Amino acid sequence: MALVCLTDFEAQARQRLSKSTWDFIEGGADEGITRVENITAFKKIRLRPRYLRDVSKVDTRTTIQGEEISAPICISPTAFHCLAWPDGEMSTARAAQAAGICYITSTYASCSLENIVAAAPRGHRWFQLYVQTNQQLNKQLIQRAESLGFKALVITVDVPMHGNRRQDIRNQLDLKGNLMLKDFKSPKEGNSIPYCQMSFISSSLCWNHLSWLQSKTRLPIILKGILTKEDAQLAVKHNVHGIIVSNHGGRQLDEVPASIDALTEVATAVKGKIEVYLDGGVRTGNDVLKALALGAKCIFLGRPILWGLACKGEHGVEEVLNILKNEFHTSMALTGCRSIAEINRDLIQFPRL
Ligand SMILES: Cc1cc2nc3c(=O)[nH]c(=O)nc-3n(C[C@H](O)[C@H](O)[C@H](O)COP(=O)(O)O)c2cc1C
């Protein structure tokens, strides 16, 4: 069957992956309320199209942190791509490079940072750091990413401890058996550290630790996982360069708002001082348009990239990105937007039901 939309990839990926891998990718925390709402909240928003504008030329290009991307559709950090496809993150990086968009590599990549960069040397890449308890390791990871040409450091803030994913517990999911966290040591240092020996994500990370991180890098710092105006204002005060409004795909604290529902509060609070992005539940071109109309500079995709990988590796990721870019192009044309600058709140019908 032809794969014509992102959920077609979802259905086929489900058939291809083992039950425990599928559950790991799809799973949400606790009752999965937020995981589901990330998607349904988009569907409650209605659009206000404008017609009789010349939309024979539609330009989807934009910038993030001053760098051009072909469309405001990029790739969120997700762990362990080798679970979905043997080449893992190397395939993802190649597809992102071909699409001209940004790929955020996870701390928990299953390929080494060096191999990911070698696979796509011209790729636009950011590095996501789960701040570790071991400060030396944090410093090494940051410096390694910086010297490998990663252009921003994304600090994930919503994992002071892991969310409770019931299916993974039922499946007795054990990633340490077959995966090595290749990023924890550079190739010079020899073998990767097996998962079971890895350092831990710091649960004591606080706002006042940001200055330490800032002192270790010249890269812009982006905070991923902000959901409230209070934290958004603190982010501005602490001189970070961007925020990704995210609830970790509903995998951390359950019963927080859908990302799209938290976006307005965060975007309003930062008053345009830093860039705001969004991930969580984006599955169609209209979803991308809605996120931009409500204040996001760009959206990031989590699970759909893993579906693409599971179906067809690099080409599957390329197809997922192309489908969404084409849908977004159509959404822009059908609402009368010729450029990203023309997407604004007037496209959204208020009050929302
Ligand atoms: C299988 C999986 C692994 C993930 N691993 C990470 C990670 O290593 N670091 C991180 O910051 N977020 C991680 N996330 C969260 C994603 O970056 C993103 O916030 C979320 O998937 C977006 O929602 P979506 O899947 O609906 O697009 C992961 C999500 C999934 C589904």
Short mmCIF file of C-alpha atoms and ligand atoms in Angstrom, two decimals:
data_model
loop_
_atom_site.label_atom_id
_atom_site.label_comp_id
_atom_site.label_asym_id
_atom_site.label_seq_id
_atom_site.Cartn_x
_atom_site.Cartn_y
_atom_site.Cartn_z
CA MET A 1 0.00 0.00 0.00
CA ALA A 2 1.26 3.50 -0.84
CA LEU A 3 2.37 5.55 2.14
CA VAL A 4 0.75 8.96 1.64
CA CYS A 5 0.60 10.49 5.12
CA LEU A 6 2.52 10.20 8.38
CA THR A 7 -0.03 7.88 9.97
CA ASP A 8 0.41 5.44 7.05
CA PHE A 9 4.04 5.18 8.16
CA GLU A 10 2.86 4.67 11.72
CA ALA A 11 0.68 1.70 10.71
CA GLN A 12 3.43 0.09 8.66
CA ALA A 13 6.10 0.68 11.32
CA ARG A 14 3.89 -1.12 13.81
CA GLN A 15 3.87 -4.20 11.60
CA ARG A 16 7.63 -4.14 11.16
CA LEU A 17 8.84 -3.62 14.72
CA SER A 18 8.84 -6.06 17.63
CA LYS A 19 6.10 -5.46 20.21
CA SER A 20 8.52 -4.19 22.84
CA THR A 21 10.23 -1.75 20.43
CA TRP A 22 6.86 -0.53 19.18
CA ASP A 23 5.63 -0.01 22.73
CA PHE A 24 8.86 1.82 23.65
CA ILE A 25 8.45 4.24 20.73
CA GLU A 26 4.71 4.83 20.99
CA GLY A 27 4.39 4.78 24.76
CA GLY A 28 3.31 7.63 27.00
CA ALA A 29 3.62 8.02 30.74
CA ASP A 30 1.04 6.66 33.19
CA GLU A 31 -2.45 6.77 31.62
CA GLY A 32 -1.23 8.32 28.36
CA ILE A 33 -3.59 11.30 28.64
CA THR A 34 -1.10 13.88 27.40
CA ARG A 35 0.27 11.60 24.68
CA VAL A 36 -3.22 11.41 23.14
CA GLU A 37 -4.08 15.06 23.76
CA ASN A 38 -0.96 16.23 21.93
CA ILE A 39 -2.72 15.02 18.79
CA THR A 40 -6.39 15.72 19.55
CA ALA A 41 -5.70 19.30 20.70
CA PHE A 42 -4.50 20.18 17.19
CA LYS A 43 -7.76 18.83 15.77
CA LYS A 44 -9.87 21.22 17.86
CA ILE A 45 -8.31 24.26 16.21
CA ARG A 46 -10.08 25.68 13.15
CA LEU A 47 -8.49 27.78 10.42
CA ARG A 48 -9.54 31.08 8.81
CA PRO A 49 -8.35 30.97 5.18
CA ARG A 50 -7.87 34.09 3.07
CA TYR A 51 -8.53 33.81 -0.66
CA LEU A 52 -7.90 35.80 -3.85
CA ARG A 53 -4.23 36.17 -3.13
CA ASP A 54 -1.67 35.08 -5.65
CA VAL A 55 -0.35 31.83 -4.22
CA SER A 56 1.32 30.62 -7.40
CA LYS A 57 4.60 30.92 -5.51
CA VAL A 58 4.81 29.73 -1.90
CA ASP A 59 8.10 29.93 -0.02
CA THR A 60 8.39 27.60 2.99
CA ARG A 61 11.95 28.63 3.91
CA THR A 62 12.71 30.14 7.28
CA THR A 63 15.57 30.46 9.77
CA ILE A 64 16.31 29.07 13.23
CA GLN A 65 19.07 30.69 15.29
CA GLY A 66 20.00 32.63 12.18
CA GLU A 67 20.46 29.61 9.88
CA GLU A 68 18.21 28.88 6.93
CA ILE A 69 16.12 25.70 6.78
CA SER A 70 14.00 24.63 3.81
CA ALA A 71 10.81 24.49 5.90
CA PRO A 72 9.93 24.93 9.58
CA ILE A 73 9.93 21.14 10.05
CA CYS A 74 12.88 19.63 11.91
CA ILE A 75 13.76 16.52 13.91
CA SER A 76 13.47 16.21 17.70
CA PRO A 77 16.01 14.20 19.65
CA THR A 78 14.93 10.60 20.14
CA ALA A 79 17.01 7.82 21.64
CA PHE A 80 18.30 4.60 20.10
CA HIS A 81 17.54 4.90 16.37
CA CYS A 82 19.26 1.55 15.82
CA LEU A 83 16.17 -0.06 17.35
CA ALA A 84 14.25 1.07 14.27
CA TRP A 85 16.91 0.64 11.56
CA PRO A 86 20.41 -0.89 11.60
CA ASP A 87 22.19 2.33 10.54
CA GLY A 88 20.19 4.28 13.09
CA GLU A 89 21.13 7.93 13.50
CA MET A 90 23.44 7.88 10.46
CA SER A 91 20.40 7.29 8.24
CA THR A 92 18.43 9.99 10.05
CA ALA A 93 21.27 12.48 9.61
CA ARG A 94 21.56 11.75 5.87
CA ALA A 95 17.82 12.26 5.38
CA ALA A 96 17.86 15.52 7.35
CA GLN A 97 20.79 16.79 5.29
CA ALA A 98 18.99 15.91 2.03
CA ALA A 99 15.86 17.72 3.25
CA GLY A 100 17.78 20.85 4.33
CA ILE A 101 16.42 20.83 7.87
CA CYS A 102 17.87 20.57 11.37
CA TYR A 103 18.32 17.27 13.22
CA ILE A 104 18.80 17.32 16.99
CA THR A 105 20.94 14.33 17.96
CA SER A 106 20.08 12.77 21.33
CA THR A 107 22.54 12.13 24.15
CA TYR A 108 21.27 8.57 23.83
CA ALA A 109 22.13 8.14 20.17
CA SER A 110 23.03 4.58 19.27
CA CYS A 111 25.71 5.71 16.77
CA SER A 112 28.72 7.79 17.79
CA LEU A 113 28.59 11.55 17.22
CA GLU A 114 31.62 11.19 14.95
CA ASN A 115 29.88 8.63 12.72
CA ILE A 116 26.70 10.70 12.57
CA VAL A 117 28.66 13.75 11.43
CA ALA A 118 30.68 11.71 8.93
CA ALA A 119 27.42 10.36 7.46
CA ALA A 120 26.07 13.87 6.84
CA PRO A 121 28.95 16.36 7.03
CA ARG A 122 26.92 19.24 5.58
CA GLY A 123 23.92 18.61 7.83
CA HIS A 124 22.43 21.26 10.08
CA ARG A 125 22.80 19.69 13.52
CA TRP A 126 22.08 20.52 17.13
CA PHE A 127 23.08 18.36 20.09
CA GLN A 128 20.67 17.46 22.90
CA LEU A 129 22.22 17.03 26.32
CA TYR A 130 20.71 15.20 29.23
CA VAL A 131 22.82 16.87 31.89
CA GLN A 132 24.66 14.09 33.72
CA THR A 133 25.64 13.83 37.36
CA ASN A 134 29.25 13.61 36.20
CA GLN A 135 30.36 17.19 35.44
CA GLN A 136 33.48 16.08 33.62
CA LEU A 137 31.35 14.02 31.26
CA ASN A 138 29.05 16.99 30.61
CA LYS A 139 32.05 19.14 29.74
CA GLN A 140 33.48 16.50 27.43
CA LEU A 141 30.17 15.95 25.63
CA ILE A 142 29.63 19.68 25.11
CA GLN A 143 33.14 20.26 23.82
CA ARG A 144 32.98 17.22 21.57
CA ALA A 145 29.68 18.34 20.07
CA GLU A 146 30.98 21.85 19.57
CA SER A 147 34.16 20.69 17.84
CA LEU A 148 32.10 18.39 15.59
CA GLY A 149 30.12 21.34 14.26
CA PHE A 150 26.87 21.02 16.20
CA LYS A 151 25.36 24.51 16.11
CA ALA A 152 23.30 24.61 19.31
CA LEU A 153 23.08 22.84 22.64
CA VAL A 154 19.58 21.65 23.55
CA ILE A 155 19.17 21.02 27.28
CA THR A 156 16.20 18.79 28.07
CA VAL A 157 14.66 20.01 31.33
CA ASP A 158 11.67 17.73 31.78
CA VAL A 159 13.55 14.59 32.86
CA PRO A 160 14.71 15.13 36.46
CA MET A 161 13.68 11.47 36.63
CA HIS A 162 12.17 9.10 34.09
CA GLY A 163 8.41 9.08 33.61
CA ASN A 164 6.53 5.92 34.40
CA ARG A 165 5.89 4.00 31.18
CA ARG A 166 3.66 1.10 32.03
CA GLN A 167 4.10 -0.87 28.81
CA ASP A 168 7.88 -0.84 29.11
CA ILE A 169 7.55 -2.21 32.65
CA ARG A 170 5.11 -4.91 31.51
CA ASN A 171 7.43 -5.83 28.64
CA GLN A 172 10.40 -5.82 31.03
CA LEU A 173 12.11 -3.64 28.44
CA ASP A 174 15.82 -3.89 28.90
CA LEU A 175 17.79 -1.64 26.56
CA LYS A 176 21.11 -2.42 28.13
CA GLY A 177 21.20 -5.89 26.62
CA ASN A 178 21.57 -4.77 23.03
CA LEU A 179 22.59 -1.15 23.00
CA MET A 180 25.72 0.74 23.73
CA LEU A 181 25.66 4.42 24.42
CA LYS A 182 28.29 5.38 21.97
CA ASP A 183 28.31 9.04 22.85
CA PHE A 184 29.72 8.65 26.28
CA LYS A 185 33.25 8.16 25.11
CA SER A 186 35.03 9.50 22.09
CA PRO A 187 36.51 6.87 19.73
CA LYS A 188 40.00 7.72 21.05
CA GLU A 189 38.96 6.50 24.46
CA GLY A 190 38.20 3.02 23.24
CA ASN A 191 35.07 1.00 23.78
CA SER A 192 31.76 2.62 24.45
CA ILE A 193 30.37 2.38 27.91
CA PRO A 194 27.65 -0.24 28.16
CA TYR A 195 24.28 1.19 29.10
CA CYS A 196 24.39 -0.35 32.54
CA GLN A 197 27.57 1.54 33.44
CA MET A 198 26.43 4.88 32.16
CA SER A 199 26.36 8.03 34.18
CA PHE A 200 22.94 9.22 35.35
CA ILE A 201 20.79 12.13 34.32
CA SER A 202 21.10 14.77 37.00
CA SER A 203 17.95 15.24 39.06
CA SER A 204 19.43 18.26 40.82
CA LEU A 205 19.76 20.46 37.72
CA CYS A 206 18.60 24.03 38.54
CA TRP A 207 18.38 27.43 36.89
CA ASN A 208 21.61 28.52 38.55
CA HIS A 209 23.51 25.68 36.84
CA LEU A 210 22.85 27.24 33.44
CA SER A 211 25.69 29.72 33.87
CA TRP A 212 28.09 26.78 34.30
CA LEU A 213 26.84 25.29 31.02
CA GLN A 214 27.07 28.69 29.33
CA SER A 215 30.66 29.07 30.53
CA LYS A 216 31.58 25.79 28.84
CA THR A 217 30.33 26.61 25.33
CA ARG A 218 29.91 29.37 22.79
CA LEU A 219 26.91 27.58 21.32
CA PRO A 220 23.42 28.99 21.78
CA ILE A 221 21.52 27.11 24.51
CA ILE A 222 17.94 25.99 23.90
CA LEU A 223 15.76 24.64 26.73
CA LYS A 224 13.51 21.73 25.73
CA GLY A 225 10.43 20.94 27.80
CA ILE A 226 9.22 24.35 29.00
CA LEU A 227 5.42 24.52 29.46
CA THR A 228 4.66 27.59 31.62
CA LYS A 229 5.00 31.37 31.43
CA GLU A 230 6.96 31.39 34.69
CA ASP A 231 9.67 29.10 33.33
CA ALA A 232 9.62 30.89 29.97
CA GLN A 233 10.35 34.20 31.72
CA LEU A 234 13.14 32.58 33.72
CA ALA A 235 14.60 31.21 30.50
CA VAL A 236 14.74 34.73 29.04
CA LYS A 237 16.24 36.06 32.28
CA HIS A 238 18.96 33.39 32.14
CA ASN A 239 19.93 34.41 28.60
CA VAL A 240 19.08 31.18 26.82
CA HIS A 241 18.55 31.51 23.08
CA GLY A 242 15.42 29.48 22.57
CA ILE A 243 12.70 27.29 24.06
CA ILE A 244 11.14 24.12 22.73
CA VAL A 245 7.61 23.92 24.12
CA SER A 246 7.36 20.18 24.69
CA ASN A 247 5.97 17.59 27.07
CA HIS A 248 8.36 14.93 25.78
CA GLY A 249 5.64 13.42 23.60
CA GLY A 250 3.60 12.69 26.75
CA ARG A 251 6.34 10.40 28.06
CA GLN A 252 7.24 12.30 31.24
CA LEU A 253 4.63 13.98 33.47
CA ASP A 254 1.18 12.83 32.36
CA GLU A 255 -1.80 15.24 32.44
CA VAL A 256 0.17 18.33 31.49
CA PRO A 257 -1.35 20.35 28.61
CA ALA A 258 -0.89 19.33 25.02
CA SER A 259 2.12 21.17 23.56
CA ILE A 260 -0.06 23.22 21.21
CA ASP A 261 -2.19 24.29 24.19
CA ALA A 262 0.88 25.44 26.15
CA LEU A 263 2.38 27.32 23.21
CA THR A 264 0.40 30.57 23.49
CA GLU A 265 1.25 31.01 27.17
CA VAL A 266 4.97 30.53 26.51
CA ALA A 267 5.10 32.59 23.31
CA THR A 268 3.26 35.48 24.99
CA ALA A 269 5.61 35.41 27.99
CA VAL A 270 8.83 35.63 25.96
CA LYS A 271 7.52 38.64 23.99
CA GLY A 272 9.62 37.77 20.93
CA LYS A 273 12.90 38.07 22.86
CA ILE A 274 13.98 34.52 22.03
CA GLU A 275 12.80 31.94 19.51
CA VAL A 276 10.07 29.52 20.54
CA TYR A 277 9.68 26.11 18.92
CA LEU A 278 7.26 23.25 19.51
CA ASP A 279 7.19 19.48 19.43
CA GLY A 280 4.50 16.93 20.27
CA GLY A 281 1.69 15.59 18.15
CA VAL A 282 2.57 17.26 14.84
CA ARG A 283 1.33 14.91 12.13
CA THR A 284 0.00 17.07 9.25
CA GLY A 285 0.82 20.23 7.32
CA ASN A 286 -2.13 21.95 8.97
CA ASP A 287 -0.63 21.13 12.39
CA VAL A 288 2.60 22.86 11.34
CA LEU A 289 0.64 25.89 10.14
CA LYS A 290 -1.33 26.08 13.41
CA ALA A 291 1.85 25.91 15.51
CA LEU A 292 3.44 28.73 13.51
CA ALA A 293 0.26 30.82 13.67
CA LEU A 294 0.31 30.47 17.47
CA GLY A 295 3.92 31.61 17.83
CA ALA A 296 6.31 28.75 17.02
CA LYS A 297 9.24 29.53 14.72
CA CYS A 298 9.52 25.88 13.75
CA ILE A 299 8.22 22.46 14.79
CA PHE A 300 10.12 19.28 15.56
CA LEU A 301 9.05 15.68 14.92
CA GLY A 302 9.71 12.79 17.29
CA ARG A 303 7.90 9.51 16.61
CA PRO A 304 7.17 10.09 12.87
CA ILE A 305 10.91 10.04 12.18
CA LEU A 306 11.23 6.66 13.90
CA TRP A 307 8.27 5.37 11.84
CA GLY A 308 10.03 6.49 8.65
CA LEU A 309 13.24 4.79 9.77
CA ALA A 310 11.44 1.57 10.70
CA CYS A 311 9.71 1.40 7.29
CA LYS A 312 12.51 2.32 4.91
CA GLY A 313 15.56 3.66 6.76
CA GLU A 314 17.01 6.88 5.36
CA HIS A 315 14.50 6.92 2.49
CA GLY A 316 11.61 6.50 4.89
CA VAL A 317 12.74 9.54 6.89
CA GLU A 318 13.13 11.50 3.65
CA GLU A 319 9.61 10.51 2.62
CA VAL A 320 8.14 11.49 5.99
CA LEU A 321 9.82 14.90 5.75
CA ASN A 322 8.77 15.40 2.12
CA ILE A 323 5.16 14.43 2.79
CA LEU A 324 4.94 16.90 5.66
CA LYS A 325 6.69 19.64 3.69
CA ASN A 326 4.29 19.16 0.77
CA GLU A 327 1.27 19.16 3.06
CA PHE A 328 2.53 22.33 4.74
CA HIS A 329 3.07 23.97 1.35
CA THR A 330 -0.55 23.12 0.47
CA SER A 331 -1.79 24.41 3.85
CA MET A 332 0.01 27.71 3.23
CA ALA A 333 -1.42 28.08 -0.29
CA LEU A 334 -4.96 27.18 0.79
CA THR A 335 -4.90 29.76 3.59
CA GLY A 336 -3.40 32.47 1.37
CA CYS A 337 0.12 32.53 2.87
CA ARG A 338 2.94 33.07 0.41
CA SER A 339 5.73 33.29 2.94
CA ILE A 340 6.33 32.24 6.53
CA ALA A 341 6.09 35.92 7.54
CA GLU A 342 2.43 35.93 6.45
CA ILE A 343 1.47 33.19 8.92
CA ASN A 344 -0.07 34.80 12.00
CA ARG A 345 -2.83 34.49 14.60
CA ASP A 346 -5.49 35.77 12.20
CA LEU A 347 -5.40 32.29 10.66
CA ILE A 348 -6.81 30.80 13.87
CA GLN A 349 -10.48 30.92 14.75
CA PHE A 350 -11.12 32.08 18.33
CA PRO A 351 -12.70 31.18 20.68
CA ARG A 352 -11.67 27.58 20.28
CA LEU A 353 -14.35 25.01 21.07
C1 LIG B 1 11.24 6.77 21.49
C2 LIG B 1 11.47 8.18 21.98
C3 LIG B 1 12.71 8.54 22.50
C4 LIG B 1 12.93 9.85 22.93
N1 LIG B 1 14.17 10.19 23.36
C5 LIG B 1 14.43 11.48 23.72
C6 LIG B 1 15.75 11.88 24.06
O1 LIG B 1 16.69 11.10 24.04
N2 LIG B 1 15.93 13.18 24.42
C7 LIG B 1 14.90 14.09 24.46
O2 LIG B 1 15.10 15.26 24.81
N3 LIG B 1 13.64 13.73 24.10
C8 LIG B 1 13.39 12.46 23.72
N4 LIG B 1 12.14 12.10 23.32
C9 LIG B 1 11.09 13.14 23.21
C10 LIG B 1 11.11 13.79 21.81
O3 LIG B 1 12.25 14.60 21.67
C11 LIG B 1 9.89 14.68 21.55
O4 LIG B 1 9.76 15.59 22.60
C12 LIG B 1 8.59 13.93 21.34
O5 LIG B 1 8.78 12.67 20.74
C13 LIG B 1 7.69 14.80 20.45
O6 LIG B 1 6.45 14.24 20.28
P1 LIG B 1 6.01 13.38 18.98
O7 LIG B 1 6.64 12.05 19.15
O8 LIG B 1 4.51 13.35 19.11
O9 LIG B 1 6.45 14.11 17.73
C14 LIG B 1 11.89 10.80 22.88
C15 LIG B 1 10.63 10.43 22.35
C16 LIG B 1 10.42 9.15 21.89
C17 LIG B 1 9.09 8.81 21.30
#
